[in-house]
JSON list of C-alpha atoms in Angstrom, two decimals:
[
{"chain": "R", "resi": 59, "resn": "UNK", "atom": "CA", "xyz": [0.00, 0.00, 0.00]},
{"chain": "R", "resi": 60, "resn": "UNK", "atom": "CA", "xyz": [1.14, 3.53, -0.72]},
{"chain": "R", "resi": 61, "resn": "UNK", "atom": "CA", "xyz": [1.72, 5.82, 2.18]},
{"chain": "R", "resi": 62, "resn": "UNK", "atom": "CA", "xyz": [4.06, 7.67, 4.48]},
{"chain": "R", "resi": 63, "resn": "UNK", "atom": "CA", "xyz": [6.08, 5.79, 7.09]},
{"chain": "R", "resi": 64, "resn": "UNK", "atom": "CA", "xyz": [7.51, 7.57, 10.10]},
{"chain": "R", "resi": 65, "resn": "UNK", "atom": "CA", "xyz": [9.89, 6.02, 12.59]},
{"chain": "R", "resi": 66, "resn": "UNK", "atom": "CA", "xyz": [10.37, 5.65, 15.42]},
{"chain": "R", "resi": 67, "resn": "UNK", "atom": "CA", "xyz": [6.88, 6.08, 16.84]},
{"chain": "R", "resi": 68, "resn": "UNK", "atom": "CA", "xyz": [8.28, 7.00, 20.26]},
{"chain": "R", "resi": 69, "resn": "UNK", "atom": "CA", "xyz": [11.68, 8.54, 20.95]},
{"chain": "R", "resi": 70, "resn": "UNK", "atom": "CA", "xyz": [13.39, 9.77, 24.08]},
{"chain": "R", "resi": 71, "resn": "UNK", "atom": "CA", "xyz": [16.20, 12.30, 24.08]},
{"chain": "R", "resi": 72, "resn": "UNK", "atom": "CA", "xyz": [18.61, 13.31, 26.75]},
{"chain": "R", "resi": 73, "resn": "UNK", "atom": "CA", "xyz": [19.72, 16.90, 27.13]},
{"chain": "R", "resi": 74, "resn": "UNK", "atom": "CA", "xyz": [22.39, 17.80, 24.58]},
{"chain": "R", "resi": 75, "resn": "UNK", "atom": "CA", "xyz": [21.63, 14.97, 22.19]},
{"chain": "R", "resi": 76, "resn": "UNK", "atom": "CA", "xyz": [20.71, 15.22, 18.53]},
{"chain": "R", "resi": 77, "resn": "UNK", "atom": "CA", "xyz": [18.03, 12.82, 17.32]},
{"chain": "R", "resi": 78, "resn": "UNK", "atom": "CA", "xyz": [16.81, 12.03, 13.81]},
{"chain": "R", "resi": 79, "resn": "UNK", "atom": "CA", "xyz": [13.24, 11.21, 12.83]},
{"chain": "R", "resi": 80, "resn": "UNK", "atom": "CA", "xyz": [12.74, 9.19, 9.68]},
{"chain": "R", "resi": 81, "resn": "UNK", "atom": "CA", "xyz": [10.10, 9.83, 7.02]},
{"chain": "R", "resi": 82, "resn": "UNK", "atom": "CA", "xyz": [9.72, 7.69, 3.91]},
{"chain": "R", "resi": 83, "resn": "UNK", "atom": "CA", "xyz": [6.99, 7.89, 1.26]},
{"chain": "R", "resi": 84, "resn": "UNK", "atom": "CA", "xyz": [6.14, 5.66, -1.70]},
{"chain": "R", "resi": 85, "resn": "UNK", "atom": "CA", "xyz": [3.47, 7.94, -3.13]},
{"chain": "R", "resi": 86, "resn": "UNK", "atom": "CA", "xyz": [5.82, 9.49, -5.70]},
{"chain": "R", "resi": 87, "resn": "UNK", "atom": "CA", "xyz": [5.00, 12.96, -4.33]},
{"chain": "R", "resi": 88, "resn": "UNK", "atom": "CA", "xyz": [7.46, 15.74, -4.99]},
{"chain": "R", "resi": 89, "resn": "UNK", "atom": "CA", "xyz": [6.71, 17.91, -1.96]},
{"chain": "R", "resi": 90, "resn": "UNK", "atom": "CA", "xyz": [7.27, 16.80, 1.63]},
{"chain": "R", "resi": 91, "resn": "UNK", "atom": "CA", "xyz": [6.73, 18.60, 4.92]},
{"chain": "R", "resi": 92, "resn": "UNK", "atom": "CA", "xyz": [7.56, 18.38, 8.61]},
{"chain": "R", "resi": 93, "resn": "UNK", "atom": "CA", "xyz": [5.08, 19.74, 11.15]},
{"chain": "R", "resi": 94, "resn": "UNK", "atom": "CA", "xyz": [5.17, 20.00, 14.92]},
{"chain": "R", "resi": 95, "resn": "UNK", "atom": "CA", "xyz": [1.98, 19.54, 16.94]},
{"chain": "R", "resi": 96, "resn": "UNK", "atom": "CA", "xyz": [1.62, 20.76, 20.52]},
{"chain": "R", "resi": 97, "resn": "UNK", "atom": "CA", "xyz": [-1.54, 20.61, 22.66]},
{"chain": "R", "resi": 98, "resn": "UNK", "atom": "CA", "xyz": [-3.87, 23.53, 22.01]},
{"chain": "R", "resi": 99, "resn": "UNK", "atom": "CA", "xyz": [-1.92, 24.74, 18.98]},
{"chain": "R", "resi": 100, "resn": "UNK", "atom": "CA", "xyz": [-2.38, 24.23, 15.28]},
{"chain": "R", "resi": 101, "resn": "UNK", "atom": "CA", "xyz": [0.20, 22.32, 13.30]},
{"chain": "R", "resi": 102, "resn": "UNK", "atom": "CA", "xyz": [3.29, 24.45, 12.80]},
{"chain": "R", "resi": 103, "resn": "UNK", "atom": "CA", "xyz": [5.56, 24.07, 9.80]},
{"chain": "R", "resi": 104, "resn": "UNK", "atom": "CA", "xyz": [9.20, 23.26, 10.50]},
{"chain": "R", "resi": 105, "resn": "UNK", "atom": "CA", "xyz": [10.65, 22.63, 7.03]},
{"chain": "R", "resi": 106, "resn": "UNK", "atom": "CA", "xyz": [9.38, 21.71, 3.60]},
{"chain": "R", "resi": 107, "resn": "UNK", "atom": "CA", "xyz": [10.93, 20.46, 0.39]},
{"chain": "R", "resi": 108, "resn": "UNK", "atom": "CA", "xyz": [9.42, 20.71, -3.05]},
{"chain": "R", "resi": 109, "resn": "UNK", "atom": "CA", "xyz": [12.17, 18.87, -4.89]},
{"chain": "R", "resi": 110, "resn": "UNK", "atom": "CA", "xyz": [15.20, 16.70, -4.23]},
{"chain": "R", "resi": 111, "resn": "UNK", "atom": "CA", "xyz": [18.23, 18.58, -2.87]},
{"chain": "R", "resi": 112, "resn": "UNK", "atom": "CA", "xyz": [16.15, 21.66, -2.06]},
{"chain": "R", "resi": 113, "resn": "UNK", "atom": "CA", "xyz": [14.28, 22.65, 1.10]},
{"chain": "R", "resi": 114, "resn": "UNK", "atom": "CA", "xyz": [12.95, 25.78, 2.79]},
{"chain": "R", "resi": 115, "resn": "UNK", "atom": "CA", "xyz": [12.53, 26.85, 6.39]},
{"chain": "R", "resi": 116, "resn": "UNK", "atom": "CA", "xyz": [9.06, 27.02, 7.81]},
{"chain": "R", "resi": 117, "resn": "UNK", "atom": "CA", "xyz": [7.80, 29.10, 10.71]},
{"chain": "R", "resi": 118, "resn": "UNK", "atom": "CA", "xyz": [9.74, 27.30, 13.47]},
{"chain": "R", "resi": 119, "resn": "UNK", "atom": "CA", "xyz": [12.94, 25.98, 11.83]},
{"chain": "R", "resi": 120, "resn": "UNK", "atom": "CA", "xyz": [15.35, 27.05, 14.59]},
{"chain": "R", "resi": 121, "resn": "UNK", "atom": "CA", "xyz": [16.98, 24.03, 16.23]},
{"chain": "R", "resi": 122, "resn": "UNK", "atom": "CA", "xyz": [16.00, 21.66, 13.42]},
{"chain": "R", "resi": 123, "resn": "UNK", "atom": "CA", "xyz": [17.71, 20.47, 10.23]},
{"chain": "R", "resi": 124, "resn": "UNK", "atom": "CA", "xyz": [16.61, 18.37, 7.26]},
{"chain": "R", "resi": 125, "resn": "UNK", "atom": "CA", "xyz": [17.99, 16.76, 4.12]},
{"chain": "R", "resi": 126, "resn": "UNK", "atom": "CA", "xyz": [16.35, 15.63, 0.87]},
{"chain": "R", "resi": 127, "resn": "UNK", "atom": "CA", "xyz": [18.81, 13.39, -0.94]},
{"chain": "R", "resi": 128, "resn": "UNK", "atom": "CA", "xyz": [16.12, 11.10, -2.36]},
{"chain": "R", "resi": 129, "resn": "UNK", "atom": "CA", "xyz": [12.56, 11.81, -3.47]},
{"chain": "R", "resi": 130, "resn": "UNK", "atom": "CA", "xyz": [11.25, 9.18, -1.07]},
{"chain": "R", "resi": 131, "resn": "UNK", "atom": "CA", "xyz": [13.04, 10.33, 2.08]},
{"chain": "R", "resi": 132, "resn": "UNK", "atom": "CA", "xyz": [12.93, 13.50, 4.19]},
{"chain": "R", "resi": 133, "resn": "UNK", "atom": "CA", "xyz": [14.57, 12.97, 7.59]},
{"chain": "R", "resi": 134, "resn": "UNK", "atom": "CA", "xyz": [14.34, 15.57, 10.35]},
{"chain": "R", "resi": 135, "resn": "UNK", "atom": "CA", "xyz": [17.10, 16.08, 12.90]},
{"chain": "R", "resi": 136, "resn": "UNK", "atom": "CA", "xyz": [16.20, 17.70, 16.19]},
{"chain": "R", "resi": 137, "resn": "UNK", "atom": "CA", "xyz": [19.39, 19.29, 17.43]},
{"chain": "R", "resi": 138, "resn": "UNK", "atom": "CA", "xyz": [20.50, 20.20, 20.93]},
{"chain": "R", "resi": 139, "resn": "UNK", "atom": "CA", "xyz": [19.82, 23.82, 19.97]},
{"chain": "R", "resi": 140, "resn": "UNK", "atom": "CA", "xyz": [16.07, 23.15, 20.06]},
{"chain": "R", "resi": 141, "resn": "UNK", "atom": "CA", "xyz": [15.23, 24.17, 23.62]},
{"chain": "R", "resi": 142, "resn": "UNK", "atom": "CA", "xyz": [11.74, 22.69, 23.86]},
{"chain": "R", "resi": 143, "resn": "UNK", "atom": "CA", "xyz": [11.69, 19.63, 21.60]},
{"chain": "R", "resi": 144, "resn": "UNK", "atom": "CA", "xyz": [9.05, 17.56, 23.41]},
{"chain": "R", "resi": 145, "resn": "UNK", "atom": "CA", "xyz": [6.20, 17.33, 20.88]},
{"chain": "R", "resi": 146, "resn": "UNK", "atom": "CA", "xyz": [4.40, 15.20, 18.33]},
{"chain": "R", "resi": 147, "resn": "UNK", "atom": "CA", "xyz": [6.11, 15.40, 14.91]},
{"chain": "R", "resi": 148, "resn": "UNK", "atom": "CA", "xyz": [4.23, 14.79, 11.69]},
{"chain": "R", "resi": 149, "resn": "UNK", "atom": "CA", "xyz": [5.63, 14.22, 8.22]},
{"chain": "R", "resi": 150, "resn": "UNK", "atom": "CA", "xyz": [3.44, 14.82, 5.18]},
{"chain": "R", "resi": 151, "resn": "UNK", "atom": "CA", "xyz": [3.51, 14.91, 1.42]},
{"chain": "R", "resi": 152, "resn": "UNK", "atom": "CA", "xyz": [1.03, 16.50, -0.94]},
{"chain": "R", "resi": 153, "resn": "UNK", "atom": "CA", "xyz": [-0.71, 15.53, -4.13]},
{"chain": "R", "resi": 154, "resn": "UNK", "atom": "CA", "xyz": [-0.79, 17.61, -7.30]},
{"chain": "R", "resi": 155, "resn": "UNK", "atom": "CA", "xyz": [-4.18, 18.95, -6.16]},
{"chain": "R", "resi": 156, "resn": "UNK", "atom": "CA", "xyz": [-2.82, 20.07, -2.80]},
{"chain": "R", "resi": 157, "resn": "UNK", "atom": "CA", "xyz": [-4.13, 17.48, -0.35]},
{"chain": "R", "resi": 158, "resn": "UNK", "atom": "CA", "xyz": [-1.66, 16.70, 2.41]},
{"chain": "R", "resi": 159, "resn": "UNK", "atom": "CA", "xyz": [-1.21, 13.08, 3.42]},
{"chain": "R", "resi": 160, "resn": "UNK", "atom": "CA", "xyz": [0.33, 12.43, 6.81]},
{"chain": "R", "resi": 161, "resn": "UNK", "atom": "CA", "xyz": [2.35, 9.73, 8.45]},
{"chain": "R", "resi": 162, "resn": "UNK", "atom": "CA", "xyz": [1.38, 8.27, 11.82]},
{"chain": "R", "resi": 163, "resn": "UNK", "atom": "CA", "xyz": [3.66, 10.65, 13.70]},
{"chain": "R", "resi": 164, "resn": "UNK", "atom": "CA", "xyz": [6.63, 10.41, 16.04]},
{"chain": "R", "resi": 165, "resn": "UNK", "atom": "CA", "xyz": [6.40, 11.44, 19.68]},
{"chain": "R", "resi": 166, "resn": "UNK", "atom": "CA", "xyz": [9.63, 12.87, 21.05]},
{"chain": "R", "resi": 167, "resn": "UNK", "atom": "CA", "xyz": [10.14, 13.26, 24.79]},
{"chain": "R", "resi": 168, "resn": "UNK", "atom": "CA", "xyz": [13.09, 14.95, 26.45]},
{"chain": "R", "resi": 169, "resn": "UNK", "atom": "CA", "xyz": [14.25, 13.22, 29.61]},
{"chain": "F", "resi": 156, "resn": "UNK", "atom": "CA", "xyz": [-2.23, 37.78, 7.89]},
{"chain": "F", "resi": 157, "resn": "UNK", "atom": "CA", "xyz": [-3.42, 34.33, 6.86]},
{"chain": "F", "resi": 158, "resn": "UNK", "atom": "CA", "xyz": [-5.11, 32.45, 9.69]},
{"chain": "F", "resi": 159, "resn": "UNK", "atom": "CA", "xyz": [-7.64, 29.78, 10.52]},
{"chain": "F", "resi": 160, "resn": "UNK", "atom": "CA", "xyz": [-9.94, 29.71, 13.56]},
{"chain": "F", "resi": 161, "resn": "UNK", "atom": "CA", "xyz": [-12.02, 26.70, 14.53]},
{"chain": "F", "resi": 162, "resn": "UNK", "atom": "CA", "xyz": [-14.97, 26.60, 16.90]},
{"chain": "F", "resi": 163, "resn": "UNK", "atom": "CA", "xyz": [-15.98, 25.22, 19.24]},
{"chain": "F", "resi": 164, "resn": "UNK", "atom": "CA", "xyz": [-12.79, 23.87, 20.82]},
{"chain": "F", "resi": 165, "resn": "UNK", "atom": "CA", "xyz": [-14.70, 20.88, 22.15]},
{"chain": "F", "resi": 166, "resn": "UNK", "atom": "CA", "xyz": [-18.14, 19.44, 21.48]},
{"chain": "F", "resi": 167, "resn": "UNK", "atom": "CA", "xyz": [-20.01, 16.65, 23.24]},
{"chain": "F", "resi": 168, "resn": "UNK", "atom": "CA", "xyz": [-22.99, 15.14, 21.44]},
{"chain": "F", "resi": 169, "resn": "UNK", "atom": "CA", "xyz": [-25.39, 12.36, 22.20]},
{"chain": "F", "resi": 170, "resn": "UNK", "atom": "CA", "xyz": [-25.44, 9.62, 19.61]},
{"chain": "F", "resi": 171, "resn": "UNK", "atom": "CA", "xyz": [-27.81, 10.75, 16.84]},
{"chain": "F", "resi": 172, "resn": "UNK", "atom": "CA", "xyz": [-27.64, 14.44, 17.78]},
{"chain": "F", "resi": 173, "resn": "UNK", "atom": "CA", "xyz": [-26.61, 16.35, 14.64]},
{"chain": "F", "resi": 174, "resn": "UNK", "atom": "CA", "xyz": [-24.39, 19.43, 14.82]},
{"chain": "F", "resi": 175, "resn": "UNK", "atom": "CA", "xyz": [-21.87, 21.54, 12.91]},
{"chain": "F", "resi": 176, "resn": "UNK", "atom": "CA", "xyz": [-18.24, 22.50, 13.36]},
{"chain": "F", "resi": 177, "resn": "UNK", "atom": "CA", "xyz": [-17.03, 25.88, 12.14]},
{"chain": "F", "resi": 178, "resn": "UNK", "atom": "CA", "xyz": [-13.80, 26.92, 10.42]},
{"chain": "F", "resi": 179, "resn": "UNK", "atom": "CA", "xyz": [-13.33, 30.65, 9.79]},
{"chain": "F", "resi": 180, "resn": "UNK", "atom": "CA", "xyz": [-10.41, 31.72, 7.64]},
{"chain": "F", "resi": 181, "resn": "UNK", "atom": "CA", "xyz": [-8.61, 34.73, 6.24]},
{"chain": "F", "resi": 182, "resn": "UNK", "atom": "CA", "xyz": [-6.19, 34.09, 3.44]},
{"chain": "F", "resi": 183, "resn": "UNK", "atom": "CA", "xyz": [-4.73, 36.28, 0.72]},
{"chain": "F", "resi": 184, "resn": "UNK", "atom": "CA", "xyz": [-5.53, 33.74, -1.97]},
{"chain": "F", "resi": 185, "resn": "UNK", "atom": "CA", "xyz": [-7.32, 30.44, -1.37]},
{"chain": "F", "resi": 186, "resn": "UNK", "atom": "CA", "xyz": [-6.03, 27.43, -3.26]},
{"chain": "F", "resi": 187, "resn": "UNK", "atom": "CA", "xyz": [-8.09, 25.01, -1.20]},
{"chain": "F", "resi": 188, "resn": "UNK", "atom": "CA", "xyz": [-9.67, 24.33, 2.19]},
{"chain": "F", "resi": 189, "resn": "UNK", "atom": "CA", "xyz": [-9.17, 20.93, 3.76]},
{"chain": "F", "resi": 190, "resn": "UNK", "atom": "CA", "xyz": [-10.81, 18.94, 6.54]},
{"chain": "F", "resi": 191, "resn": "UNK", "atom": "CA", "xyz": [-8.96, 16.21, 8.41]},
{"chain": "F", "resi": 192, "resn": "UNK", "atom": "CA", "xyz": [-9.87, 13.78, 11.16]},
{"chain": "F", "resi": 193, "resn": "UNK", "atom": "CA", "xyz": [-7.26, 13.00, 13.81]},
{"chain": "F", "resi": 194, "resn": "UNK", "atom": "CA", "xyz": [-7.50, 10.19, 16.35]},
{"chain": "F", "resi": 195, "resn": "UNK", "atom": "CA", "xyz": [-5.37, 10.36, 19.53]},
{"chain": "F", "resi": 196, "resn": "UNK", "atom": "CA", "xyz": [-1.72, 9.54, 18.87]},
{"chain": "F", "resi": 197, "resn": "UNK", "atom": "CA", "xyz": [-2.27, 9.25, 15.12]},
{"chain": "F", "resi": 198, "resn": "UNK", "atom": "CA", "xyz": [-1.58, 11.39, 12.08]},
{"chain": "F", "resi": 199, "resn": "UNK", "atom": "CA", "xyz": [-4.43, 13.39, 10.52]},
{"chain": "F", "resi": 200, "resn": "UNK", "atom": "CA", "xyz": [-6.58, 11.53, 8.01]},
{"chain": "F", "resi": 201, "resn": "UNK", "atom": "CA", "xyz": [-7.73, 13.45, 4.93]},
{"chain": "F", "resi": 202, "resn": "UNK", "atom": "CA", "xyz": [-11.50, 13.92, 4.62]},
{"chain": "F", "resi": 203, "resn": "UNK", "atom": "CA", "xyz": [-12.39, 16.66, 2.11]},
{"chain": "F", "resi": 204, "resn": "UNK", "atom": "CA", "xyz": [-11.06, 19.38, -0.14]},
{"chain": "F", "resi": 205, "resn": "UNK", "atom": "CA", "xyz": [-13.15, 22.43, -1.07]},
{"chain": "F", "resi": 206, "resn": "UNK", "atom": "CA", "xyz": [-11.95, 24.92, -3.66]},
{"chain": "F", "resi": 207, "resn": "UNK", "atom": "CA", "xyz": [-14.62, 27.56, -4.16]},
{"chain": "F", "resi": 208, "resn": "UNK", "atom": "CA", "xyz": [-17.55, 29.18, -2.36]},
{"chain": "F", "resi": 209, "resn": "UNK", "atom": "CA", "xyz": [-20.74, 27.20, -2.70]},
{"chain": "F", "resi": 210, "resn": "UNK", "atom": "CA", "xyz": [-18.98, 23.88, -3.03]},
{"chain": "F", "resi": 211, "resn": "UNK", "atom": "CA", "xyz": [-20.17, 20.93, -0.92]},
{"chain": "F", "resi": 212, "resn": "UNK", "atom": "CA", "xyz": [-18.69, 17.46, -0.34]},
{"chain": "F", "resi": 213, "resn": "UNK", "atom": "CA", "xyz": [-20.25, 14.49, 1.49]},
{"chain": "F", "resi": 214, "resn": "UNK", "atom": "CA", "xyz": [-18.91, 11.28, 2.98]},
{"chain": "F", "resi": 215, "resn": "UNK", "atom": "CA", "xyz": [-21.14, 9.05, 5.07]},
{"chain": "F", "resi": 216, "resn": "UNK", "atom": "CA", "xyz": [-22.42, 11.17, 7.99]},
{"chain": "F", "resi": 217, "resn": "UNK", "atom": "CA", "xyz": [-20.16, 14.14, 7.17]},
{"chain": "F", "resi": 218, "resn": "UNK", "atom": "CA", "xyz": [-20.86, 17.06, 4.87]},
{"chain": "F", "resi": 219, "resn": "UNK", "atom": "CA", "xyz": [-18.48, 19.96, 4.29]},
{"chain": "F", "resi": 220, "resn": "UNK", "atom": "CA", "xyz": [-19.55, 23.34, 2.90]},
{"chain": "F", "resi": 221, "resn": "UNK", "atom": "CA", "xyz": [-17.61, 26.46, 1.96]},
{"chain": "F", "resi": 222, "resn": "UNK", "atom": "CA", "xyz": [-18.32, 30.19, 1.81]},
{"chain": "F", "resi": 223, "resn": "UNK", "atom": "CA", "xyz": [-15.90, 33.04, 1.15]},
{"chain": "F", "resi": 224, "resn": "UNK", "atom": "CA", "xyz": [-15.13, 33.37, 4.86]},
{"chain": "F", "resi": 225, "resn": "UNK", "atom": "CA", "xyz": [-15.85, 30.03, 6.51]},
{"chain": "F", "resi": 226, "resn": "UNK", "atom": "CA", "xyz": [-16.44, 26.35, 6.17]},
{"chain": "F", "resi": 227, "resn": "UNK", "atom": "CA", "xyz": [-18.77, 24.07, 8.09]},
{"chain": "F", "resi": 228, "resn": "UNK", "atom": "CA", "xyz": [-18.44, 20.39, 8.78]},
{"chain": "F", "resi": 229, "resn": "UNK", "atom": "CA", "xyz": [-21.96, 19.07, 9.38]},
{"chain": "F", "resi": 230, "resn": "UNK", "atom": "CA", "xyz": [-22.28, 15.79, 11.24]},
{"chain": "F", "resi": 231, "resn": "UNK", "atom": "CA", "xyz": [-25.62, 14.06, 10.82]},
{"chain": "F", "resi": 232, "resn": "UNK", "atom": "CA", "xyz": [-26.74, 11.45, 13.36]},
{"chain": "F", "resi": 233, "resn": "UNK", "atom": "CA", "xyz": [-23.23, 10.92, 14.74]},
{"chain": "F", "resi": 234, "resn": "UNK", "atom": "CA", "xyz": [-22.05, 7.63, 16.18]},
{"chain": "F", "resi": 235, "resn": "UNK", "atom": "CA", "xyz": [-19.44, 7.05, 18.92]},
{"chain": "F", "resi": 236, "resn": "UNK", "atom": "CA", "xyz": [-16.88, 6.08, 16.28]},
{"chain": "F", "resi": 237, "resn": "UNK", "atom": "CA", "xyz": [-17.07, 9.65, 14.93]},
{"chain": "F", "resi": 238, "resn": "UNK", "atom": "CA", "xyz": [-15.33, 10.83, 18.12]},
{"chain": "F", "resi": 239, "resn": "UNK", "atom": "CA", "xyz": [-12.04, 12.46, 17.11]},
{"chain": "F", "resi": 240, "resn": "UNK", "atom": "CA", "xyz": [-10.42, 15.83, 16.62]},
{"chain": "F", "resi": 241, "resn": "UNK", "atom": "CA", "xyz": [-11.39, 17.51, 13.37]},
{"chain": "F", "resi": 242, "resn": "UNK", "atom": "CA", "xyz": [-8.82, 19.83, 11.82]},
{"chain": "F", "resi": 243, "resn": "UNK", "atom": "CA", "xyz": [-9.36, 22.51, 9.20]},
{"chain": "F", "resi": 244, "resn": "UNK", "atom": "CA", "xyz": [-6.56, 23.84, 7.01]},
{"chain": "F", "resi": 245, "resn": "UNK", "atom": "CA", "xyz": [-6.27, 26.33, 4.17]},
{"chain": "F", "resi": 246, "resn": "UNK", "atom": "CA", "xyz": [-3.75, 26.23, 1.38]},
{"chain": "F", "resi": 247, "resn": "UNK", "atom": "CA", "xyz": [-2.60, 29.71, 0.48]},
{"chain": "F", "resi": 248, "resn": "UNK", "atom": "CA", "xyz": [-1.49, 30.99, -2.90]},
{"chain": "F", "resi": 249, "resn": "UNK", "atom": "CA", "xyz": [1.27, 32.86, -1.07]},
{"chain": "F", "resi": 250, "resn": "UNK", "atom": "CA", "xyz": [4.39, 30.77, -0.62]},
{"chain": "F", "resi": 251, "resn": "UNK", "atom": "CA", "xyz": [2.61, 27.43, -0.98]},
{"chain": "F", "resi": 252, "resn": "UNK", "atom": "CA", "xyz": [1.79, 27.46, 2.74]},
{"chain": "F", "resi": 253, "resn": "UNK", "atom": "CA", "xyz": [-0.82, 25.47, 4.63]},
{"chain": "F", "resi": 254, "resn": "UNK", "atom": "CA", "xyz": [-2.41, 27.09, 7.71]},
{"chain": "F", "resi": 255, "resn": "UNK", "atom": "CA", "xyz": [-4.06, 24.87, 10.30]},
{"chain": "F", "resi": 256, "resn": "UNK", "atom": "CA", "xyz": [-6.67, 25.59, 12.94]},
{"chain": "F", "resi": 257, "resn": "UNK", "atom": "CA", "xyz": [-6.34, 24.20, 16.44]},
{"chain": "F", "resi": 258, "resn": "UNK", "atom": "CA", "xyz": [-9.11, 21.69, 15.87]},
{"chain": "F", "resi": 259, "resn": "UNK", "atom": "CA", "xyz": [-12.46, 20.74, 17.39]},
{"chain": "F", "resi": 260, "resn": "UNK", "atom": "CA", "xyz": [-12.46, 17.76, 19.73]},
{"chain": "F", "resi": 261, "resn": "UNK", "atom": "CA", "xyz": [-15.70, 15.85, 19.17]},
{"chain": "F", "resi": 262, "resn": "UNK", "atom": "CA", "xyz": [-17.01, 13.30, 21.65]},
{"chain": "F", "resi": 263, "resn": "UNK", "atom": "CA", "xyz": [-20.12, 11.31, 20.77]},
{"chain": "F", "resi": 264, "resn": "UNK", "atom": "CA", "xyz": [-21.75, 9.66, 23.77]},
{"chain": "F", "resi": 265, "resn": "UNK", "atom": "CA", "xyz": [-23.67, 6.38, 23.27]}
]
């Protein structure tokens, strides 16, 4: 089945550590996105990529980094510079008509 | 400034009690308005896309409508399995951005 796979589902980080969240899609979509979801807030855009080897910062990119070396993959690294990383992270890709399709999410907790 | 506001924040309905969720938006240029369903601990699931005022889409007990300033998600005779958070998002012409509301948490009581 086509879809977006995020891993791991749950992740724990110690202070000062970098962690990487994986996102893979087999939908052949060009554009991919990373969102952060916190209770009581709408989804906030971290980074997006519309084509391989190109990506743009979203509204809350500080403390995060991404790469887009393959069309299918868009990993997100949460660096030690992100001061409040505990959140639910969602990866998405969009169709040619603009609908976003999401993965199942990764929950990151800082110990 | 582009933004999306959803109301109410939470809604409790008895099974079979129909109601509507509201999504008000301001956007410089609307490419599309989207409704999603999100279950706890899961990613949002796509429901509908609306592109222009007057458009309506239906799926089972759900019907989405669109005006120039807001969208409604009508739920007819809801069942407990309709309990979820419903998210509204707009896709702006400016910078290819999506703007999300904070969602309406729906609980349907048997």
